[in-house]
Amino acid sequence: MKTMKKTPWLVLLILMAILVIALVLFRNKAEAPTSPTSSTTTNSVTKELGQGSTAKYIDYSDNAIASNPGKKVLFFHAKWCPQCRSIESDILAGPLPESWTIIKVDYDNSQSLRQKYGVTLQTTFVKVDGQGEQLSKFVAYEEPNLAAIKQNFLDK
């Protein structure tokens, strides 16, 4: 008799566990991106400022340094970093200094560049020459805005 009374509760408990698992699986599937190239996973940026302006904000590529004239600076940016997002908002709002190209480098996926330039913190800016040799470096973590970067780094 005792097993008869426990059986409905055990069945009910098993059904509830199955329901919870199904809900979790459905929720995770609904939140997953539909493809690795969807717009939610890409963050490509190219900004040129108006007619006659030579200032640019572009994504890093193997030829980004050599193919852009003028002064160049690498911006080591991480998507998850609030300071990086703040700086990027300022850069996109402009204006950028004339003849400067700011090249956005993915901090998380550019270990070889981080090692080459001794970058240990996102929000690091590295001035480079046309061959990619480091001229100077500035970390904007404490002052994550374009005004501070201009004053402490770009204008020098």
mmCIF file with all atom_site columns, C-alpha atoms in Angstrom:
data_model
loop_
_atom_site.group_PDB
_atom_site.id
_atom_site.type_symbol
_atom_site.label_atom_id
_atom_site.label_alt_id
_atom_site.label_comp_id
_atom_site.label_asym_id
_atom_site.label_entity_id
_atom_site.label_seq_id
_atom_site.pdbx_PDB_ins_code
_atom_site.Cartn_x
_atom_site.Cartn_y
_atom_site.Cartn_z
_atom_site.occupancy
_atom_site.B_iso_or_equiv
_atom_site.pdbx_formal_charge
_atom_site.auth_seq_id
_atom_site.auth_comp_id
_atom_site.auth_asym_id
_atom_site.auth_atom_id
_atom_site.pdbx_PDB_model_num
ATOM 1   C CA . MET A 1 1   ? 0.000  0.000  0.000   1.00 0.00 ? 1   MET A CA 1
ATOM 2   C CA . LYS A 1 2   ? 2.786  2.428  0.797   1.00 0.00 ? 2   LYS A CA 1
ATOM 3   C CA . THR A 1 3   ? 4.286  2.129  -2.700  1.00 0.00 ? 3   THR A CA 1
ATOM 4   C CA . MET A 1 4   ? 0.938  2.993  -4.245  1.00 0.00 ? 4   MET A CA 1
ATOM 5   C CA . LYS A 1 5   ? 0.800  6.312  -2.404  1.00 0.00 ? 5   LYS A CA 1
ATOM 6   C CA . LYS A 1 6   ? 4.396  7.269  -3.325  1.00 0.00 ? 6   LYS A CA 1
ATOM 7   C CA . THR A 1 7   ? 4.092  6.405  -7.018  1.00 0.00 ? 7   THR A CA 1
ATOM 8   C CA . PRO A 1 8   ? 1.911  9.376  -8.057  1.00 0.00 ? 8   PRO A CA 1
ATOM 9   C CA . TRP A 1 9   ? 4.259  11.790 -6.308  1.00 0.00 ? 9   TRP A CA 1
ATOM 10  C CA . LEU A 1 10  ? 7.305  10.208 -7.921  1.00 0.00 ? 10  LEU A CA 1
ATOM 11  C CA . VAL A 1 11  ? 5.694  10.378 -11.364 1.00 0.00 ? 11  VAL A CA 1
ATOM 12  C CA . LEU A 1 12  ? 4.702  13.985 -10.761 1.00 0.00 ? 12  LEU A CA 1
ATOM 13  C CA . LEU A 1 13  ? 8.253  14.849 -9.646  1.00 0.00 ? 13  LEU A CA 1
ATOM 14  C CA . ILE A 1 14  ? 9.752  13.208 -12.758 1.00 0.00 ? 14  ILE A CA 1
ATOM 15  C CA . LEU A 1 15  ? 7.308  15.046 -15.033 1.00 0.00 ? 15  LEU A CA 1
ATOM 16  C CA . MET A 1 16  ? 8.149  18.362 -13.394 1.00 0.00 ? 16  MET A CA 1
ATOM 17  C CA . ALA A 1 17  ? 11.894 17.722 -13.846 1.00 0.00 ? 17  ALA A CA 1
ATOM 18  C CA . ILE A 1 18  ? 11.340 16.927 -17.536 1.00 0.00 ? 18  ILE A CA 1
ATOM 19  C CA . LEU A 1 19  ? 9.313  20.115 -17.937 1.00 0.00 ? 19  LEU A CA 1
ATOM 20  C CA . VAL A 1 20  ? 12.031 22.246 -16.310 1.00 0.00 ? 20  VAL A CA 1
ATOM 21  C CA . ILE A 1 21  ? 14.724 20.684 -18.510 1.00 0.00 ? 21  ILE A CA 1
ATOM 22  C CA . ALA A 1 22  ? 12.621 21.241 -21.636 1.00 0.00 ? 22  ALA A CA 1
ATOM 23  C CA . LEU A 1 23  ? 12.039 24.904 -20.712 1.00 0.00 ? 23  LEU A CA 1
ATOM 24  C CA . VAL A 1 24  ? 15.760 25.499 -20.107 1.00 0.00 ? 24  VAL A CA 1
ATOM 25  C CA . LEU A 1 25  ? 16.698 23.869 -23.419 1.00 0.00 ? 25  LEU A CA 1
ATOM 26  C CA . PHE A 1 26  ? 14.046 25.838 -25.322 1.00 0.00 ? 26  PHE A CA 1
ATOM 27  C CA . ARG A 1 27  ? 15.136 29.116 -23.717 1.00 0.00 ? 27  ARG A CA 1
ATOM 28  C CA . ASN A 1 28  ? 18.830 28.506 -24.528 1.00 0.00 ? 28  ASN A CA 1
ATOM 29  C CA . LYS A 1 29  ? 17.994 27.634 -28.118 1.00 0.00 ? 29  LYS A CA 1
ATOM 30  C CA . ALA A 1 30  ? 15.913 30.820 -28.516 1.00 0.00 ? 30  ALA A CA 1
ATOM 31  C CA . GLU A 1 31  ? 18.805 32.978 -27.222 1.00 0.00 ? 31  GLU A CA 1
ATOM 32  C CA . ALA A 1 32  ? 21.495 31.434 -29.456 1.00 0.00 ? 32  ALA A CA 1
ATOM 33  C CA . PRO A 1 33  ? 22.617 33.483 -32.492 1.00 0.00 ? 33  PRO A CA 1
ATOM 34  C CA . THR A 1 34  ? 21.302 32.177 -35.787 1.00 0.00 ? 34  THR A CA 1
ATOM 35  C CA . SER A 1 35  ? 24.648 32.267 -37.588 1.00 0.00 ? 35  SER A CA 1
ATOM 36  C CA . PRO A 1 36  ? 28.237 33.196 -36.787 1.00 0.00 ? 36  PRO A CA 1
ATOM 37  C CA . THR A 1 37  ? 28.084 36.043 -39.283 1.00 0.00 ? 37  THR A CA 1
ATOM 38  C CA . SER A 1 38  ? 24.880 37.611 -38.015 1.00 0.00 ? 38  SER A CA 1
ATOM 39  C CA . SER A 1 39  ? 24.870 41.333 -37.324 1.00 0.00 ? 39  SER A CA 1
ATOM 40  C CA . THR A 1 40  ? 24.825 40.713 -33.577 1.00 0.00 ? 40  THR A CA 1
ATOM 41  C CA . THR A 1 41  ? 28.300 39.172 -33.679 1.00 0.00 ? 41  THR A CA 1
ATOM 42  C CA . THR A 1 42  ? 30.035 41.583 -36.027 1.00 0.00 ? 42  THR A CA 1
ATOM 43  C CA . ASN A 1 43  ? 31.217 45.003 -35.036 1.00 0.00 ? 43  ASN A CA 1
ATOM 44  C CA . SER A 1 44  ? 32.869 46.379 -38.140 1.00 0.00 ? 44  SER A CA 1
ATOM 45  C CA . VAL A 1 45  ? 33.586 50.074 -38.165 1.00 0.00 ? 45  VAL A CA 1
ATOM 46  C CA . THR A 1 46  ? 34.864 52.491 -40.761 1.00 0.00 ? 46  THR A CA 1
ATOM 47  C CA . LYS A 1 47  ? 34.342 56.186 -40.227 1.00 0.00 ? 47  LYS A CA 1
ATOM 48  C CA . GLU A 1 48  ? 35.617 58.981 -42.397 1.00 0.00 ? 48  GLU A CA 1
ATOM 49  C CA . LEU A 1 49  ? 34.813 62.512 -41.358 1.00 0.00 ? 49  LEU A CA 1
ATOM 50  C CA . GLY A 1 50  ? 33.132 64.614 -44.007 1.00 0.00 ? 50  GLY A CA 1
ATOM 51  C CA . GLN A 1 51  ? 34.425 65.993 -47.266 1.00 0.00 ? 51  GLN A CA 1
ATOM 52  C CA . GLY A 1 52  ? 38.108 66.760 -47.347 1.00 0.00 ? 52  GLY A CA 1
ATOM 53  C CA . SER A 1 53  ? 38.801 65.200 -43.972 1.00 0.00 ? 53  SER A CA 1
ATOM 54  C CA . THR A 1 54  ? 41.609 62.682 -43.751 1.00 0.00 ? 54  THR A CA 1
ATOM 55  C CA . ALA A 1 55  ? 40.687 61.391 -40.286 1.00 0.00 ? 55  ALA A CA 1
ATOM 56  C CA . LYS A 1 56  ? 39.438 57.790 -40.092 1.00 0.00 ? 56  LYS A CA 1
ATOM 57  C CA . TYR A 1 57  ? 38.358 55.149 -37.603 1.00 0.00 ? 57  TYR A CA 1
ATOM 58  C CA . ILE A 1 58  ? 38.721 51.659 -39.069 1.00 0.00 ? 58  ILE A CA 1
ATOM 59  C CA . ASP A 1 59  ? 38.940 47.995 -38.070 1.00 0.00 ? 59  ASP A CA 1
ATOM 60  C CA . TYR A 1 60  ? 42.372 46.384 -37.988 1.00 0.00 ? 60  TYR A CA 1
ATOM 61  C CA . SER A 1 61  ? 43.474 44.307 -40.958 1.00 0.00 ? 61  SER A CA 1
ATOM 62  C CA . ASP A 1 62  ? 46.895 43.058 -42.027 1.00 0.00 ? 62  ASP A CA 1
ATOM 63  C CA . ASN A 1 63  ? 47.334 46.006 -44.399 1.00 0.00 ? 63  ASN A CA 1
ATOM 64  C CA . ALA A 1 64  ? 45.562 48.718 -42.342 1.00 0.00 ? 64  ALA A CA 1
ATOM 65  C CA . ILE A 1 65  ? 48.807 50.335 -41.195 1.00 0.00 ? 65  ILE A CA 1
ATOM 66  C CA . ALA A 1 66  ? 50.590 50.359 -44.554 1.00 0.00 ? 66  ALA A CA 1
ATOM 67  C CA . SER A 1 67  ? 47.573 51.357 -46.638 1.00 0.00 ? 67  SER A CA 1
ATOM 68  C CA . ASN A 1 68  ? 46.539 54.434 -44.654 1.00 0.00 ? 68  ASN A CA 1
ATOM 69  C CA . PRO A 1 69  ? 48.523 57.658 -45.037 1.00 0.00 ? 69  PRO A CA 1
ATOM 70  C CA . GLY A 1 70  ? 49.119 60.099 -42.219 1.00 0.00 ? 70  GLY A CA 1
ATOM 71  C CA . LYS A 1 71  ? 49.437 59.395 -38.525 1.00 0.00 ? 71  LYS A CA 1
ATOM 72  C CA . LYS A 1 72  ? 48.239 56.024 -37.239 1.00 0.00 ? 72  LYS A CA 1
ATOM 73  C CA . VAL A 1 73  ? 47.265 54.754 -33.836 1.00 0.00 ? 73  VAL A CA 1
ATOM 74  C CA . LEU A 1 74  ? 46.123 51.289 -32.776 1.00 0.00 ? 74  LEU A CA 1
ATOM 75  C CA . PHE A 1 75  ? 43.238 51.196 -30.288 1.00 0.00 ? 75  PHE A CA 1
ATOM 76  C CA . PHE A 1 76  ? 43.132 47.904 -28.368 1.00 0.00 ? 76  PHE A CA 1
ATOM 77  C CA . HIS A 1 77  ? 39.387 47.511 -27.832 1.00 0.00 ? 77  HIS A CA 1
ATOM 78  C CA . ALA A 1 78  ? 37.373 44.793 -26.069 1.00 0.00 ? 78  ALA A CA 1
ATOM 79  C CA . LYS A 1 79  ? 33.628 44.453 -26.693 1.00 0.00 ? 79  LYS A CA 1
ATOM 80  C CA . TRP A 1 80  ? 32.990 43.636 -23.029 1.00 0.00 ? 80  TRP A CA 1
ATOM 81  C CA . CYS A 1 81  ? 34.941 46.663 -21.703 1.00 0.00 ? 81  CYS A CA 1
ATOM 82  C CA . PRO A 1 82  ? 32.765 49.645 -20.646 1.00 0.00 ? 82  PRO A CA 1
ATOM 83  C CA . GLN A 1 83  ? 35.710 52.065 -20.960 1.00 0.00 ? 83  GLN A CA 1
ATOM 84  C CA . CYS A 1 84  ? 36.355 50.856 -24.529 1.00 0.00 ? 84  CYS A CA 1
ATOM 85  C CA . ARG A 1 85  ? 32.709 51.366 -25.440 1.00 0.00 ? 85  ARG A CA 1
ATOM 86  C CA . SER A 1 86  ? 32.797 54.864 -23.953 1.00 0.00 ? 86  SER A CA 1
ATOM 87  C CA . ILE A 1 87  ? 35.908 55.781 -25.935 1.00 0.00 ? 87  ILE A CA 1
ATOM 88  C CA . GLU A 1 88  ? 34.427 54.323 -29.114 1.00 0.00 ? 88  GLU A CA 1
ATOM 89  C CA . SER A 1 89  ? 31.249 56.399 -28.648 1.00 0.00 ? 89  SER A CA 1
ATOM 90  C CA . ASP A 1 90  ? 33.393 59.535 -28.398 1.00 0.00 ? 90  ASP A CA 1
ATOM 91  C CA . ILE A 1 91  ? 35.420 58.562 -31.459 1.00 0.00 ? 91  ILE A CA 1
ATOM 92  C CA . LEU A 1 92  ? 32.278 57.918 -33.491 1.00 0.00 ? 92  LEU A CA 1
ATOM 93  C CA . ALA A 1 93  ? 30.811 61.243 -32.344 1.00 0.00 ? 93  ALA A CA 1
ATOM 94  C CA . GLY A 1 94  ? 34.054 62.939 -33.462 1.00 0.00 ? 94  GLY A CA 1
ATOM 95  C CA . PRO A 1 95  ? 35.670 65.017 -34.513 1.00 0.00 ? 95  PRO A CA 1
ATOM 96  C CA . LEU A 1 96  ? 38.884 63.054 -34.895 1.00 0.00 ? 96  LEU A CA 1
ATOM 97  C CA . PRO A 1 97  ? 42.149 64.938 -35.265 1.00 0.00 ? 97  PRO A CA 1
ATOM 98  C CA . GLU A 1 98  ? 42.930 65.727 -38.914 1.00 0.00 ? 98  GLU A CA 1
ATOM 99  C CA . SER A 1 99  ? 45.170 63.220 -40.718 1.00 0.00 ? 99  SER A CA 1
ATOM 100 C CA . TRP A 1 100 ? 44.838 60.599 -37.976 1.00 0.00 ? 100 TRP A CA 1
ATOM 101 C CA . THR A 1 101 ? 43.718 57.030 -38.594 1.00 0.00 ? 101 THR A CA 1
ATOM 102 C CA . ILE A 1 102 ? 42.607 55.196 -35.471 1.00 0.00 ? 102 ILE A CA 1
ATOM 103 C CA . ILE A 1 103 ? 42.742 51.460 -36.088 1.00 0.00 ? 103 ILE A CA 1
ATOM 104 C CA . LYS A 1 104 ? 40.505 49.378 -33.827 1.00 0.00 ? 104 LYS A CA 1
ATOM 105 C CA . VAL A 1 105 ? 42.228 46.136 -32.737 1.00 0.00 ? 105 VAL A CA 1
ATOM 106 C CA . ASP A 1 106 ? 40.233 43.313 -31.116 1.00 0.00 ? 106 ASP A CA 1
ATOM 107 C CA . TYR A 1 107 ? 41.967 42.985 -27.739 1.00 0.00 ? 107 TYR A CA 1
ATOM 108 C CA . ASP A 1 108 ? 40.746 39.430 -27.107 1.00 0.00 ? 108 ASP A CA 1
ATOM 109 C CA . ASN A 1 109 ? 41.719 37.968 -30.480 1.00 0.00 ? 109 ASN A CA 1
ATOM 110 C CA . SER A 1 110 ? 45.009 39.759 -31.187 1.00 0.00 ? 110 SER A CA 1
ATOM 111 C CA . GLN A 1 111 ? 47.480 38.151 -28.809 1.00 0.00 ? 111 GLN A CA 1
ATOM 112 C CA . SER A 1 112 ? 50.400 38.493 -31.240 1.00 0.00 ? 112 SER A CA 1
ATOM 113 C CA . LEU A 1 113 ? 49.804 42.268 -31.618 1.00 0.00 ? 113 LEU A CA 1
ATOM 114 C CA . ARG A 1 114 ? 49.398 42.650 -27.863 1.00 0.00 ? 114 ARG A CA 1
ATOM 115 C CA . GLN A 1 115 ? 52.705 40.880 -27.377 1.00 0.00 ? 115 GLN A CA 1
ATOM 116 C CA . LYS A 1 116 ? 54.464 42.883 -30.115 1.00 0.00 ? 116 LYS A CA 1
ATOM 117 C CA . TYR A 1 117 ? 53.462 46.220 -28.559 1.00 0.00 ? 117 TYR A CA 1
ATOM 118 C CA . GLY A 1 118 ? 53.551 45.141 -24.894 1.00 0.00 ? 118 GLY A CA 1
ATOM 119 C CA . VAL A 1 119 ? 49.819 45.734 -24.407 1.00 0.00 ? 119 VAL A CA 1
ATOM 120 C CA . THR A 1 120 ? 48.471 44.314 -21.144 1.00 0.00 ? 120 THR A CA 1
ATOM 121 C CA . LEU A 1 121 ? 45.261 46.305 -20.783 1.00 0.00 ? 121 LEU A CA 1
ATOM 122 C CA . GLN A 1 122 ? 42.371 47.129 -23.093 1.00 0.00 ? 122 GLN A CA 1
ATOM 123 C CA . THR A 1 123 ? 41.999 50.869 -23.808 1.00 0.00 ? 123 THR A CA 1
ATOM 124 C CA . THR A 1 124 ? 45.673 50.999 -24.803 1.00 0.00 ? 124 THR A CA 1
ATOM 125 C CA . PHE A 1 125 ? 46.557 53.272 -27.725 1.00 0.00 ? 125 PHE A CA 1
ATOM 126 C CA . VAL A 1 126 ? 49.789 52.697 -29.637 1.00 0.00 ? 126 VAL A CA 1
ATOM 127 C CA . LYS A 1 127 ? 51.174 55.240 -32.156 1.00 0.00 ? 127 LYS A CA 1
ATOM 128 C CA . VAL A 1 128 ? 52.893 53.455 -35.023 1.00 0.00 ? 128 VAL A CA 1
ATOM 129 C CA . ASP A 1 129 ? 54.834 54.530 -38.089 1.00 0.00 ? 129 ASP A CA 1
ATOM 130 C CA . GLY A 1 130 ? 54.072 53.355 -41.641 1.00 0.00 ? 130 GLY A CA 1
ATOM 131 C CA . GLN A 1 131 ? 55.912 50.073 -41.036 1.00 0.00 ? 131 GLN A CA 1
ATOM 132 C CA . GLY A 1 132 ? 54.036 49.372 -37.802 1.00 0.00 ? 132 GLY A CA 1
ATOM 133 C CA . GLU A 1 133 ? 56.917 50.238 -35.477 1.00 0.00 ? 133 GLU A CA 1
ATOM 134 C CA . GLN A 1 134 ? 55.817 51.598 -32.099 1.00 0.00 ? 134 GLN A CA 1
ATOM 135 C CA . LEU A 1 135 ? 56.433 55.305 -31.537 1.00 0.00 ? 135 LEU A CA 1
ATOM 136 C CA . SER A 1 136 ? 54.605 55.764 -28.226 1.00 0.00 ? 136 SER A CA 1
ATOM 137 C CA . LYS A 1 137 ? 51.860 54.283 -26.068 1.00 0.00 ? 137 LYS A CA 1
ATOM 138 C CA . PHE A 1 138 ? 49.020 55.590 -23.861 1.00 0.00 ? 138 PHE A CA 1
ATOM 139 C CA . VAL A 1 139 ? 46.510 53.741 -21.659 1.00 0.00 ? 139 VAL A CA 1
ATOM 140 C CA . ALA A 1 140 ? 43.161 55.532 -21.415 1.00 0.00 ? 140 ALA A CA 1
ATOM 141 C CA . TYR A 1 141 ? 41.601 53.254 -18.793 1.00 0.00 ? 141 TYR A CA 1
ATOM 142 C CA . GLU A 1 142 ? 41.316 55.955 -16.102 1.00 0.00 ? 142 GLU A CA 1
ATOM 143 C CA . GLU A 1 143 ? 40.147 58.667 -18.549 1.00 0.00 ? 143 GLU A CA 1
ATOM 144 C CA . PRO A 1 144 ? 38.085 56.790 -21.157 1.00 0.00 ? 144 PRO A CA 1
ATOM 145 C CA . ASN A 1 145 ? 37.196 59.689 -23.442 1.00 0.00 ? 145 ASN A CA 1
ATOM 146 C CA . LEU A 1 146 ? 38.451 61.211 -26.669 1.00 0.00 ? 146 LEU A CA 1
ATOM 147 C CA . ALA A 1 147 ? 39.317 64.547 -25.041 1.00 0.00 ? 147 ALA A CA 1
ATOM 148 C CA . ALA A 1 148 ? 41.797 62.883 -22.668 1.00 0.00 ? 148 ALA A CA 1
ATOM 149 C CA . ILE A 1 149 ? 43.281 60.841 -25.497 1.00 0.00 ? 149 ILE A CA 1
ATOM 150 C CA . LYS A 1 150 ? 43.745 63.943 -27.635 1.00 0.00 ? 150 LYS A CA 1
ATOM 151 C CA . GLN A 1 151 ? 45.271 65.939 -24.793 1.00 0.00 ? 151 GLN A CA 1
ATOM 152 C CA . ASN A 1 152 ? 47.574 63.230 -23.400 1.00 0.00 ? 152 ASN A CA 1
ATOM 153 C CA . PHE A 1 153 ? 48.474 61.372 -26.540 1.00 0.00 ? 153 PHE A CA 1
ATOM 154 C CA . LEU A 1 154 ? 47.373 62.500 -29.986 1.00 0.00 ? 154 LEU A CA 1
ATOM 155 C CA . ASP A 1 155 ? 48.355 66.157 -29.642 1.00 0.00 ? 155 ASP A CA 1
ATOM 156 C CA . LYS A 1 156 ? 51.883 65.288 -28.477 1.00 0.00 ? 156 LYS A CA 1
#
